[in-house]
Amino acid sequence: MTPTYVLVHGSTSNSRSWAPMQRELAFRGHRSLAVDLPGRGAGFSAAYYQQNLAVFAAEPSPTADITAADTIGHVVDTIRRVREHGPVILVGHSLGGMAISGAGNEIPELIDRIVYIAAIVPVRPATEYLPEYLKGGFLPAVAPLHVGDPAKQGHVRVNWRGATPDVLFALKAVVNPEASDAGWLATMAGNQPDETLGQWDPGYGTVGADTWGRIPRTFLKTVDDKACPPAVQDMFIEEGDALTPDNPWDVRPIRSSHGGFLTNSTEVADILAGLGV
């Protein structure tokens, strides 16, 4: 039976980022559903869109009260509904790895394969990976766009629309140098300004050998990645294999930056279509 691919986006992104991938999967005869994680498909406030920065900085966030349980529960509910129509292949990118890991812990019997694309796989508590993740270039590149104090706000707020050309293209060099300049502007225009801190709740998505560890799994390693460097991805792969040596990773290196495969989706769509269940 043909599987449905459930696609989970990364930080500050939303379901629209998967549109090129969904098109390629459709060309190959596959169903797919791209998820908006809670608060991350909420659109934009007028203050953000119009760059009324005083109002934008002070207004409440749609992500502020979202917990790890909310995020995982949303993915679990999506899988339960999709599973009524056949097998499910669950795919997560970047920070979305923690959401799909949590779903894998809760409903391993409903997931036929779980796929990580340059994604976080927390074998240990997620906060322990922050020092390693800081070795990538994304957080320093986006720092000039931060608005307010996340510890006081309860969320991370980024003014993507306020990026100067230097910041804009420094981010492009880190995240998706394969994109055209116009394509990168479109990506930045679609980014969500707010990100929940809930993904760093203790234990969020920490994988279990007896639950998540039962699911066949694939890791697509982005070998040109400057946001989540290949050495960090190797760490996730090695820790996962150590946790469940009888169910090792199926590792597929891909020639891509952190977000390049979202722009040029042919290679990854071919891999996903060929996984089978």
Coordinates of C-alpha atoms in Angstrom, one line a residue, residues 54-211:
A54 CA 7.6 49.3 19.2
V55 CA 4.3 47.6 18.9
F56 CA 5.8 44.4 17.5
A57 CA 8.3 44.1 20.3
A58 CA 5.6 44.4 23.0
E59 CA 2.8 42.3 21.5
P60 CA 2.0 38.8 22.8
S61 CA 3.2 35.7 21.0
P62 CA 1.1 32.9 19.5
T63 CA 3.8 30.5 20.7
A64 CA 4.3 31.7 24.3
D65 CA 2.1 29.1 26.0
I66 CA 2.8 26.2 23.7
T67 CA 4.4 23.3 25.5
A68 CA 6.4 20.3 24.3
A69 CA 3.3 18.1 24.9
D70 CA 1.2 20.4 22.7
T71 CA 3.7 20.1 19.8
I72 CA 4.1 16.3 20.1
G73 CA 0.4 15.9 20.6
H74 CA -0.3 17.7 17.3
V75 CA 2.0 15.4 15.4
V76 CA 0.6 12.4 17.1
D77 CA -3.0 13.4 16.2
T78 CA -2.0 14.0 12.6
I79 CA -0.4 10.6 12.3
R80 CA -3.5 8.9 13.9
R81 CA -5.8 10.4 11.3
V82 CA -3.4 9.7 8.3
R83 CA -2.8 6.1 9.4
E84 CA -6.4 5.3 8.7
H85 CA -5.5 5.4 5.0
G86 CA -2.4 3.3 5.1
P87 CA 1.3 3.3 6.1
V88 CA 3.0 6.5 7.4
I89 CA 6.5 7.7 6.8
L90 CA 7.3 10.5 9.3
V91 CA 9.9 13.1 8.1
G92 CA 11.4 15.9 10.2
H93 CA 13.9 18.6 9.3
S94 CA 16.2 20.4 11.8
L95 CA 14.5 21.3 15.0
G96 CA 11.5 19.3 13.8
G97 CA 13.5 16.2 14.8
M98 CA 12.5 16.7 18.4
A99 CA 8.7 16.7 17.5
I100 CA 9.0 13.5 15.4
S101 CA 11.1 11.8 18.1
G102 CA 8.4 12.6 20.7
A103 CA 5.7 11.1 18.3
G104 CA 7.9 8.0 17.8
N105 CA 8.0 7.5 21.6
E106 CA 4.2 7.8 21.9
I107 CA 2.9 5.8 18.9
P108 CA 5.8 3.7 17.4
E109 CA 3.2 1.1 16.2
L110 CA 1.6 3.7 13.9
I111 CA 4.9 4.9 12.2
D112 CA 6.3 2.6 9.5
R113 CA 9.5 4.6 9.1
I114 CA 10.9 7.8 10.6
V115 CA 13.2 10.0 8.6
Y116 CA 15.5 12.8 9.9
I117 CA 17.0 15.4 7.5
A118 CA 19.8 17.3 9.3
A119 CA 17.5 17.0 12.3
I120 CA 18.1 16.8 16.1
V121 CA 17.7 13.3 17.6
P122 CA 17.8 13.8 21.4
V123 CA 19.1 10.6 22.9
R124 CA 20.1 12.8 25.9
P125 CA 18.0 15.7 27.2
A126 CA 17.7 18.2 24.4
T127 CA 19.3 21.1 26.3
E128 CA 22.6 19.1 26.5
Y129 CA 22.9 19.5 22.7
L130 CA 22.9 23.3 22.7
P131 CA 26.7 23.6 23.0
E132 CA 27.2 21.4 20.0
Y133 CA 24.5 23.2 18.0
L134 CA 26.1 26.5 18.8
K135 CA 29.1 25.3 16.7
G136 CA 27.0 25.8 13.6
G137 CA 26.6 29.2 12.0
F138 CA 22.9 29.8 12.2
L139 CA 22.5 31.2 15.7
P140 CA 25.3 33.8 15.4
A141 CA 24.0 34.8 11.9
V142 CA 20.5 35.4 13.2
A143 CA 21.5 37.1 16.5
P144 CA 21.3 40.7 15.0
L145 CA 17.6 40.2 14.3
H146 CA 16.5 39.1 17.8
V147 CA 13.9 41.3 19.5
G148 CA 13.6 41.4 23.3
D149 CA 14.8 38.9 25.9
P150 CA 13.6 35.3 25.4
A151 CA 13.9 34.5 29.1
K152 CA 11.5 37.3 30.0
Q153 CA 9.2 36.9 26.9
G154 CA 8.8 33.2 27.1
H155 CA 9.5 32.9 23.3
V156 CA 12.2 33.8 20.8
R157 CA 11.2 36.7 18.5
V158 CA 13.1 37.5 15.3
N159 CA 12.5 40.4 13.0
W160 CA 13.2 38.7 9.7
R161 CA 11.8 41.7 7.7
G162 CA 14.3 44.0 9.3
A163 CA 17.4 42.3 8.0
T164 CA 19.9 44.5 6.3
P165 CA 21.5 43.2 3.1
D166 CA 24.6 42.1 5.0
V167 CA 22.6 40.1 7.6
L168 CA 20.3 38.7 4.9
F169 CA 23.0 37.2 2.8
A170 CA 25.1 36.1 5.7
L171 CA 22.1 34.0 6.7
K172 CA 21.7 32.8 3.1
A173 CA 25.4 31.6 3.1
V174 CA 24.8 29.6 6.3
V175 CA 21.3 28.2 5.6
N176 CA 20.8 27.8 1.9
P177 CA 23.5 29.1 -0.4
E178 CA 22.0 27.1 -3.3
A179 CA 18.9 29.4 -3.4
S180 CA 18.7 32.3 -5.8
D181 CA 18.7 35.7 -4.1
A182 CA 15.0 36.1 -5.0
G183 CA 14.3 32.6 -3.7
W184 CA 16.0 33.4 -0.4
L185 CA 14.0 36.6 -0.1
A186 CA 10.9 34.6 -0.5
T187 CA 12.0 32.2 2.3
M188 CA 12.8 35.0 4.6
A189 CA 9.4 36.6 3.9
G190 CA 7.7 33.4 4.9
N191 CA 9.6 32.8 8.1
Q192 CA 7.6 33.0 11.4
P193 CA 9.0 35.7 13.6
D194 CA 8.3 33.8 16.9
E195 CA 9.6 30.4 18.1
T196 CA 8.4 28.7 21.2
L197 CA 10.8 27.8 24.0
G198 CA 8.8 24.7 24.7
Q199 CA 11.0 22.5 22.5
W200 CA 13.7 22.9 25.2
D201 CA 11.4 21.5 28.0
P202 CA 13.3 18.8 29.9
G203 CA 13.0 15.5 28.2
Y204 CA 11.2 16.8 25.1
G205 CA 11.5 14.2 22.4
T206 CA 14.3 12.3 24.2
V207 CA 14.1 9.0 22.4
G208 CA 13.4 5.6 24.1
A209 CA 15.0 2.4 23.0
D210 CA 11.8 0.4 23.6
T211 CA 9.5 2.8 21.8

